[in-house]
Structures are given as structure tokens and as C-alpha cells.
Short mmCIF file of C-alpha atoms in Angstrom, two decimals:
data_model
loop_
_atom_site.label_atom_id
_atom_site.label_comp_id
_atom_site.label_asym_id
_atom_site.label_seq_id
_atom_site.Cartn_x
_atom_site.Cartn_y
_atom_site.Cartn_z
CA MET A 1 155.38 78.51 112.83
CA LYS A 2 157.48 81.63 112.37
CA LYS A 3 160.87 79.90 112.78
CA ILE A 4 159.90 76.99 110.54
CA LEU A 5 158.72 79.28 107.74
CA GLU A 6 161.81 81.50 107.91
CA SER A 7 164.61 78.96 108.41
CA GLU A 8 166.93 77.81 105.66
CA LEU A 9 166.28 74.25 104.60
CA ARG A 10 168.74 71.56 105.58
CA GLU A 11 168.44 69.76 102.24
CA GLN A 12 166.31 70.19 99.16
CA ALA A 13 167.86 67.79 96.71
CA GLY A 14 165.80 64.82 97.87
CA SER A 15 167.04 61.27 97.79
CA GLU A 16 169.77 60.16 95.42
CA SER A 17 168.39 56.65 95.55
CA TYR A 18 165.37 56.04 93.30
CA ASN A 19 164.15 53.13 95.42
CA ARG A 20 164.39 55.12 98.63
CA PHE A 21 162.59 58.04 97.04
CA GLU A 22 159.79 55.77 95.77
CA TYR A 23 159.45 54.14 99.18
CA GLN A 24 159.30 57.58 100.78
CA ALA A 25 156.60 58.81 98.36
CA HIS A 26 154.50 55.69 98.91
CA TRP A 27 154.89 55.82 102.70
CA ILE A 28 153.71 59.45 102.73
CA VAL A 29 150.57 58.45 100.82
CA TYR A 30 150.15 55.42 103.12
CA HIS A 31 150.36 57.71 106.16
CA MET A 32 147.89 60.15 104.64
CA ILE A 33 145.38 57.35 103.98
CA ASN A 34 145.61 56.04 107.54
CA GLU A 35 145.30 59.52 109.05
CA TYR A 36 142.25 60.12 106.85
CA LYS A 37 140.70 56.89 108.16
CA LEU A 38 141.04 58.34 111.65
CA ASN A 39 139.13 61.41 110.40
CA LYS A 40 142.10 63.70 111.03
CA GLU A 41 142.62 66.93 109.13
CA TYR A 42 146.22 67.75 108.27
CA LEU A 43 148.57 69.32 105.78
CA ILE A 44 151.62 67.38 104.59
CA PHE A 45 154.79 69.11 103.35
CA CYS A 46 157.14 66.95 101.29
CA GLU A 47 160.91 67.44 101.73
CA PHE A 48 160.57 70.44 104.04
CA HIS A 49 163.24 70.54 106.77
CA ASP A 50 162.94 66.73 106.76
CA ASP A 51 161.57 64.00 104.49
CA MET A 52 158.10 65.07 105.56
CA ALA A 53 156.55 67.66 107.85
CA LYS A 54 152.94 67.69 109.01
CA THR A 55 150.73 70.33 110.60
CA ASP A 56 147.19 70.14 111.91
CA THR A 57 144.45 72.75 111.48
CA THR A 58 145.98 75.10 114.09
CA ASN A 59 149.19 75.63 112.05
CA ASN A 60 151.02 76.54 115.27
CA CYS A 61 153.61 73.77 115.19
CA ALA A 62 154.74 70.81 113.12
CA GLU A 63 155.73 67.16 113.36
CA PHE A 64 158.77 66.05 111.37
CA PHE A 65 159.36 62.64 109.80
CA GLN A 66 162.51 60.89 108.65
CA ILE A 67 161.63 58.01 106.33
CA LYS A 68 164.63 55.69 105.99
CA THR A 69 165.13 52.30 104.38
CA SER A 70 167.76 49.65 104.97
CA SER A 71 168.47 46.36 103.23
CA LYS A 72 171.72 45.91 105.13
CA PHE A 73 170.37 45.56 108.67
CA LYS A 74 167.45 43.68 110.20
CA GLU A 75 166.86 46.25 112.92
CA TRP A 76 167.99 49.65 114.14
CA THR A 77 170.22 49.96 117.19
CA ILE A 78 171.22 53.07 119.12
CA ALA A 79 174.70 52.83 117.58
CA ARG A 80 173.33 52.66 114.03
CA LEU A 81 170.95 55.54 114.65
CA PHE A 82 173.89 57.63 115.88
CA ASN A 83 176.22 56.62 113.06
CA ARG A 84 177.75 59.64 111.28
CA THR A 85 179.30 59.91 107.83
CA LYS A 86 182.29 62.06 107.01
CA ARG A 87 181.96 64.85 104.45
CA ARG A 88 184.65 65.67 101.88
CA THR A 89 185.43 68.78 103.89
CA GLY A 90 186.50 66.59 106.80
CA ASP A 91 183.65 67.37 109.18
CA TYR A 92 180.76 65.01 109.93
CA LYS A 93 177.11 65.03 108.99
CA HIS A 94 174.67 64.65 111.84
CA SER A 95 173.40 61.16 112.53
CA PHE A 96 169.73 60.30 112.08
CA LEU A 97 169.03 61.02 115.75
CA GLY A 98 171.31 64.05 115.61
CA PHE A 99 169.18 65.55 112.86
CA ILE A 100 166.04 64.92 114.88
CA PHE A 101 167.63 66.59 117.92
CA TYR A 102 168.44 69.54 115.63
CA ASN A 103 164.73 69.99 114.81
CA PHE A 104 163.89 70.34 118.51
CA LEU A 105 166.88 72.62 119.02
CA LYS A 106 166.18 74.91 116.11
CA PHE A 107 162.39 75.09 116.20
CA ASN A 108 161.83 74.67 119.93
CA SER A 109 158.09 74.94 120.71
CA GLU A 110 157.20 74.90 117.01
CA CYS A 111 158.33 71.26 116.81
CA SER A 112 155.82 69.08 118.67
CA LYS A 113 157.08 65.60 117.74
CA CYS A 114 159.62 63.88 115.53
CA HIS A 115 159.35 60.47 113.90
CA PHE A 116 161.87 58.01 112.51
CA VAL A 117 160.07 55.60 110.19
CA SER A 118 161.71 52.64 108.49
CA ASN A 119 161.11 49.39 106.63
CA ILE A 120 162.83 47.51 109.47
CA GLY A 121 162.16 47.38 113.19
CA MET A 122 164.03 48.46 116.33
CA ASP A 123 166.21 46.44 118.69
CA ASP A 124 165.28 45.82 122.35
CA THR A 125 166.97 48.97 123.64
CA VAL A 126 165.17 51.27 121.21
CA ALA A 127 161.92 49.34 121.78
CA THR A 128 162.29 49.87 125.54
CA TRP A 129 162.73 53.61 125.01
CA GLN A 130 159.64 53.74 122.81
CA ALA A 131 157.45 51.64 125.08
CA ILE A 132 158.16 53.95 128.01
CA ILE A 133 157.47 57.25 126.26
CA GLU A 134 154.41 55.87 124.45
CA ASP A 135 152.95 55.25 127.91
CA ASN A 136 153.74 58.88 128.79
CA LYS A 137 156.36 57.86 131.34
CA LEU A 138 159.78 59.45 131.82
CA LEU A 139 162.64 57.50 130.27
CA LYS A 140 165.06 58.96 132.82
CA VAL A 141 163.02 57.46 135.65
CA GLU A 142 161.98 54.15 134.10
CA SER A 143 165.26 53.20 132.37
CA GLU A 144 168.17 55.34 133.45
CA ASP A 145 170.72 53.23 131.58
CA THR A 146 168.90 53.66 128.27
CA TYR A 147 168.50 57.36 128.96
CA ASN A 148 172.22 57.81 129.68
CA THR A 149 173.28 55.78 126.62
CA ILE A 150 171.27 58.05 124.33
CA LYS A 151 172.35 61.22 126.15
CA ASP A 152 176.07 60.36 126.06
CA ALA A 153 175.89 59.69 122.31
CA MET A 154 174.09 62.99 121.72
CA LEU A 155 176.66 64.90 123.81
CA LEU A 156 179.40 63.59 121.52
CA GLU A 157 177.48 64.99 118.55
CA TYR A 158 176.82 68.41 120.14
CA PRO A 159 179.92 68.96 122.35
CA GLU A 160 179.94 72.76 122.03
CA LEU A 161 176.27 73.36 122.76
CA ASN A 162 175.45 75.39 125.88
CA SER A 163 174.78 72.88 128.67
CA ILE A 164 171.48 74.45 129.77
CA LEU A 165 170.16 74.56 126.20
CA PHE A 166 171.35 71.00 125.60
CA GLU A 167 169.55 69.71 128.71
CA GLU A 168 166.29 71.47 127.82
CA THR A 169 166.40 70.27 124.21
CA PHE A 170 167.42 66.73 125.12
CA GLU A 171 164.52 66.28 127.55
CA LYS A 172 162.06 67.20 124.83
CA PHE A 173 163.89 65.10 122.24
CA VAL A 174 164.00 61.95 124.34
CA GLN A 175 160.30 62.18 125.31
CA SER A 176 158.91 63.24 121.93
CA THR A 177 160.87 61.22 119.36
CA PHE A 178 159.10 58.14 118.01
CA LEU A 179 160.92 55.39 116.11
CA TYR A 180 158.99 52.55 114.48
CA HIS A 181 158.51 50.19 111.58
CA GLY A 182 156.40 51.96 108.96
CA ASN A 183 154.38 48.81 108.06
CA LEU A 184 155.74 48.81 104.50
CA SER A 185 158.41 46.37 103.37
CA LEU A 186 160.76 47.12 100.49
CA GLU A 187 159.41 44.10 98.63
CA ASN A 188 155.71 44.95 98.48
CA TYR A 189 155.19 48.58 99.53
CA GLU A 190 153.44 49.46 96.26
CA LYS A 191 150.90 46.64 96.64
CA VAL A 192 150.20 47.47 100.29
CA VAL A 193 149.58 51.14 99.54
CA ALA A 194 147.32 50.24 96.60
CA GLY A 195 145.36 47.84 98.82
CA GLU A 196 144.90 50.47 101.53
CA PHE A 197 143.79 53.01 98.94
CA PHE A 198 141.20 50.74 97.30
CA GLN A 199 139.88 49.77 100.73
CA MET A 200 139.56 53.45 101.59
CA LEU A 201 137.61 54.19 98.39
CA ASP A 202 135.22 51.33 99.17
CA ASN A 203 133.44 51.87 95.87
CA LYS A 204 132.52 48.94 93.64
CA ASP A 205 131.13 51.19 90.92
CA ILE A 206 134.45 52.81 90.04
CA TYR A 207 136.57 50.91 87.58
CA THR A 208 139.84 49.42 88.84
CA SER A 209 141.69 51.26 86.06
CA ASN A 210 140.28 54.56 87.33
CA SER A 211 141.24 53.70 90.91
CA ASN A 212 144.79 52.93 89.83
CA ARG A 213 144.99 56.18 87.90
CA ILE A 214 143.75 58.21 90.88
CA LEU A 215 146.34 56.58 93.14
CA ARG A 216 149.08 57.22 90.57
CA ASP A 217 148.02 60.87 90.41
CA ILE A 218 148.28 61.23 94.20
CA ILE A 219 151.70 59.55 94.35
CA GLU A 220 152.90 61.70 91.45
CA GLU A 221 151.74 64.79 93.32
CA VAL A 222 153.87 63.71 96.29
CA ARG A 223 156.86 63.20 93.99
CA LYS A 224 156.35 66.60 92.40
CA LYS A 225 155.98 68.40 95.73
CA SER A 226 159.07 66.60 97.08
CA LYS A 227 161.25 67.70 94.19
CA HIS A 228 159.97 71.28 94.10
CA LYS A 229 162.50 73.72 95.55
CA ILE A 230 161.46 76.81 97.48
CA LYS A 231 163.15 79.83 99.00
CA VAL A 232 162.65 80.99 102.57
CA PRO A 233 161.29 83.03 104.24
CA ILE A 234 157.95 81.90 102.85
CA SER A 235 154.33 82.46 103.86
CA TYR A 236 152.29 79.55 105.14
CA LYS A 237 149.84 80.04 102.29
CA ARG A 238 152.51 79.87 99.59
CA LEU A 239 154.22 76.95 101.31
CA SER A 240 150.89 75.12 101.30
CA ASP A 241 150.42 75.80 97.60
CA GLU A 242 153.94 74.83 96.56
CA LYS A 243 154.85 71.98 98.93
CA GLY A 244 151.63 70.98 100.65
CA ILE A 245 149.10 68.18 100.22
CA SER A 246 145.96 68.38 102.31
CA SER A 247 143.75 65.70 103.83
CA GLN A 248 140.99 67.40 101.85
CA VAL A 249 142.27 65.42 98.85
CA PHE A 250 140.62 62.32 100.32
CA PHE A 251 137.55 64.06 101.69
CA ARG A 252 136.86 65.53 98.22
CA LEU A 253 137.55 62.17 96.63
CA LYS A 254 135.05 60.40 98.85
CA GLU A 255 132.41 62.98 98.03
CA ILE A 256 133.03 62.45 94.32
CA MET A 257 132.85 58.69 94.87
CA LYS A 258 129.36 59.05 96.31
CA GLU A 259 128.29 60.89 93.19
CA THR A 260 129.75 58.27 90.86
CA ASN A 261 127.71 55.37 92.27
CA THR A 262 125.63 53.50 89.65
CA LEU A 263 126.78 55.91 86.92
CA GLU A 264 126.06 53.45 84.13
CA LYS A 265 122.40 53.36 85.17
CA VAL A 266 122.32 57.15 85.25
CA TYR A 267 123.80 57.33 81.74
CA GLU A 268 121.20 54.86 80.46
CA GLU A 269 118.39 56.92 81.99
CA ILE A 270 119.75 60.15 80.52
CA GLU A 271 120.13 58.63 77.06
CA SER A 272 116.62 57.20 77.22
CA SER A 273 115.14 60.54 78.32
CA LEU A 274 116.86 62.37 75.46
CA LYS A 275 115.36 60.20 72.70
CA GLU A 276 112.53 62.64 72.01
CA TYR A 277 114.86 65.66 71.91
CA ILE A 278 118.04 64.79 70.01
CA PRO A 279 119.19 62.14 67.48
CA ILE A 280 121.19 59.06 68.49
CA GLN A 281 124.56 60.46 67.32
CA GLN A 282 124.22 63.46 69.61
CA ARG A 283 123.02 61.30 72.50
CA ARG A 284 126.11 59.11 72.25
CA LEU A 285 128.33 62.18 72.08
CA ILE A 286 126.64 63.55 75.22
CA ILE A 287 127.23 60.28 77.13
CA ARG A 288 130.87 60.14 76.05
CA ALA A 289 131.32 63.72 77.24
CA LEU A 290 129.77 62.84 80.62
CA LYS A 291 132.07 59.85 81.09
CA GLU A 292 135.11 61.99 80.30
CA HIS A 293 133.75 64.63 82.67
CA GLN A 294 133.59 62.09 85.53
CA ARG A 295 137.16 61.02 84.79
CA LYS A 296 138.39 64.61 85.01
CA LEU A 297 136.54 65.17 88.28
CA LEU A 298 138.72 62.43 89.78
CA ASP A 299 141.92 64.30 88.91
CA ILE A 300 143.01 65.68 92.28
CA ASN A 301 145.37 68.16 90.63
CA ASP A 302 142.78 69.89 88.43
CA VAL A 303 141.19 72.14 91.03
CA LEU A 304 140.22 74.64 88.32
CA TYR A 305 138.13 72.00 86.55
CA GLN A 306 136.34 71.09 89.77
CA ASP A 307 135.71 74.75 90.63
CA THR A 308 134.38 75.46 87.12
CA THR A 309 132.05 72.47 87.38
CA THR A 310 130.65 73.84 90.64
CA LYS A 311 130.18 77.22 89.01
CA LEU A 312 128.32 75.61 86.10
CA PHE A 313 126.06 73.68 88.50
CA LYS A 314 125.03 76.97 90.13
CA ILE A 315 124.22 78.54 86.75
CA ILE A 316 122.12 75.54 85.71
CA ASP A 317 120.20 75.60 89.00
CA GLU A 318 119.56 79.33 88.67
CA VAL A 319 118.23 78.90 85.12
CA LEU A 320 115.92 76.08 86.23
CA ILE A 321 114.51 78.26 89.00
CA VAL A 322 114.13 81.43 86.93
CA TYR A 323 112.57 79.61 83.96
CA TYR A 324 110.63 77.06 85.96
CA GLU A 325 107.49 77.65 83.86
CA ARG A 326 109.45 76.55 80.75
CA ILE A 327 111.07 73.53 82.40
CA GLU A 328 110.15 71.21 79.53
CA GLU A 329 111.67 73.49 76.85
CA LEU A 330 115.16 71.99 77.06
CA PRO A 331 116.64 73.74 73.98
CA TYR A 332 115.59 77.12 75.40
CA LEU A 333 117.00 76.35 78.84
CA ILE A 334 120.29 75.15 77.35
CA LYS A 335 120.59 78.39 75.40
CA GLN A 336 120.21 80.40 78.63
CA VAL A 337 122.84 78.26 80.38
CA HIS A 338 125.31 78.77 77.52
CA MET A 339 124.81 82.54 77.59
CA LEU A 340 125.29 82.83 81.36
CA PHE A 341 128.26 80.46 81.45
CA GLU A 342 130.05 82.31 78.65
CA ALA A 343 129.52 85.59 80.50
CA VAL A 344 130.91 84.20 83.76
CA ASP A 345 133.71 81.90 82.58
CA SER A 346 134.70 81.48 78.95
CA ARG A 347 138.39 80.71 79.59
CA HIS A 348 138.32 77.04 80.48
CA ASP A 349 139.06 75.18 77.23
CA ASN A 350 137.67 71.87 78.51
CA PHE A 351 134.16 73.28 78.87
CA ASN A 352 133.06 73.29 75.24
CA LYS A 353 129.47 73.41 74.01
CA VAL A 354 129.00 69.64 74.12
CA LEU A 355 130.28 69.30 77.69
CA VAL A 356 128.16 72.17 79.01
CA GLU A 357 125.11 70.59 77.39
CA ALA A 358 126.02 67.16 78.75
CA ILE A 359 126.37 68.49 82.31
CA PHE A 360 123.05 70.29 81.90
CA TYR A 361 121.30 67.04 80.95
CA GLU A 362 122.97 65.20 83.81
CA ARG A 363 121.83 67.89 86.24
CA ILE A 364 118.22 67.91 85.10
CA LEU A 365 117.72 64.26 84.12
CA GLY A 366 120.26 62.28 86.16
#
């Protein structure tokens, strides 16, 4: 991905239309959910050379996505897809298909596919094009008229391009560009995405309010990554940190979901087990701390909190093994955990004495 990582970005400002931007953010999350359901691993980049770019685990090349809405038309035609707007300087911006062609031209082998996704469908000509290439057939052979219509329009947009380079780029463009309805309408895209997300979670033990909050957090992360501006050249690692959202978001979420099953029963058991050790006021404080802890674990953005929790789990397990003979002396064990945790990580403000103790009880009694 050398060219992709080093090339100047075509646009970084994002959409000027709030509705379009919201649709785009929701469609990205919708796409991520559906790719996750297919068990695919990927990394999404928001507003990077296009509305969205996506790489797989090889990181060798990328797919680019234009996510466009229209309330004016009922379907896209070749003419509409090639429509160009005039700049104040007098020259013309590339059309939607012209921009896609540019991705193949500029990035060559690093661009594997391009997608044009919309809230409306395609007319018969575009649908014919798509049906042919989706069956891995050559458009030039199967529908020469459609092929020539698209090629003639692209030649008008790139009249000065070297003919050999144009031919090579066009062949890849016409066989690897996919245009389709994105399955989200402008009227109900938020509800559809929410429905897909809750279906994906498939967890009756998590409150609806928590599910909504998790989804809002993911969408907000997409918004934030979309608006974040970067400078190129950039390393793949830094690009991933600053503009990327990984499929691991959902894999981690599902793992957390497994752990949150029947939590209320777990809390009741922990509180009951603690009766002989601590008074009721402390027990209630411990349970409140555990509930807040579970809420924070569901925050996809707080990786530090999740990492610190894992670190604390390891310390607790080590203490239980080392002091196995004193397993019933909970106050003593808690003291050892506090000492080790403070020595390893005393910087995370969220992990106060009550929370550390609460996680200890959950680990040993839950």
C-alpha cells in the first residue's frame, strides 16, 4: 500500500450535508456489521481517499467506497453517474465514475475494487453492467454497447491521458467497479442499522439502553475518524490508529457479551457470599462498582480500561495461586492484590480501591 499511504488526499473536509454525513456514518457501521456476520476480518478507514477505504489482513491493497445519497432521482443512470460540476475556477470536478476511475489510475495494483453505494438503485443499463461483471464475465464481450457507452464517457473526462494507460486502467475499472443500492433508505436508515446491531449482539441479558449506548459509541467513533485530518506520507500503523476502525471491535464486543450473561444472578451470588465478610453498605457499594465496571467494559473507545482490567485479572489469579493455602482469608488476599496492582499500574484513575476490591470478589466468587 505504498502509493496509498504516500498520496495526497483528494478531500478531507467531509460532507457539507449533515444528512448525507449521517447516512454515510450509519452505512459504514451497517457494512461493518454485515462483514462481521460473514466472519471477515478487516480495517475500515473513514474519509481516506474516498468516503471509505477497506483493507483485509494482508494490507497489500484496498477497496474504495463512495457512499452517495439522492432524493432527487429514483435511480442512477450512466449519464447521472458521469455528471460533472463546474468549479469557480472554470474547470470541472470529476464525476462519480471519474473519481472511481482515478483510484484505479493512481493506485493501480493497490486498488482491488471500487464501490458506488447509494440509497437508490440503478437503471437497466447499469444493472446490465453489474450483472455481467458479478458473474465474472467480460462486459466488452457480453454487452459491447454498454461497454462503449461507458468508455466514450470516460474518454471525454480523461482526454489527455496516454492511450495505453487509459486502456489498461479502463479495463480494470469496468470489471472491478460495483454499483448498488446500499439497503438503507433515507427515511429509516437509523432504525435499520440499530436492528442489525441488536440482532448481531443476540444477547437478552444486556439492557436495551446499554445496547443503544454501545451503538451510539460506534457511530460516534466513525464520525470522529471521518472528521479527523491527517498528513501524508503516513505509516500504516499510524493511519490505523488515527483513521481506522477494526472488525475486532465486534469480536471483542461479542466476547464481552458472553461474559455479561446472567449478570444479575452473579451479583446476587457475590452479595450473598460477602455477608460474612463485610457489612451491607460495603456490599452494595461493591455491586454498584461492578455494574459500572461492566458498563465501562462495553466502551469500545476505552482500550486502556480494558487492558488494565486484563492486567488486574492476571494479578488476582497470581495471588490466588501463590497464596492458595490462605484462599479463605479474603482480607489478606485483597491486600496482596492492592500492593501488586499499585506497583504495576497506579496511573489509571478509574481503578480506585473499591473497584479493585469489587473485581477481586467477582473473580473469586462470580
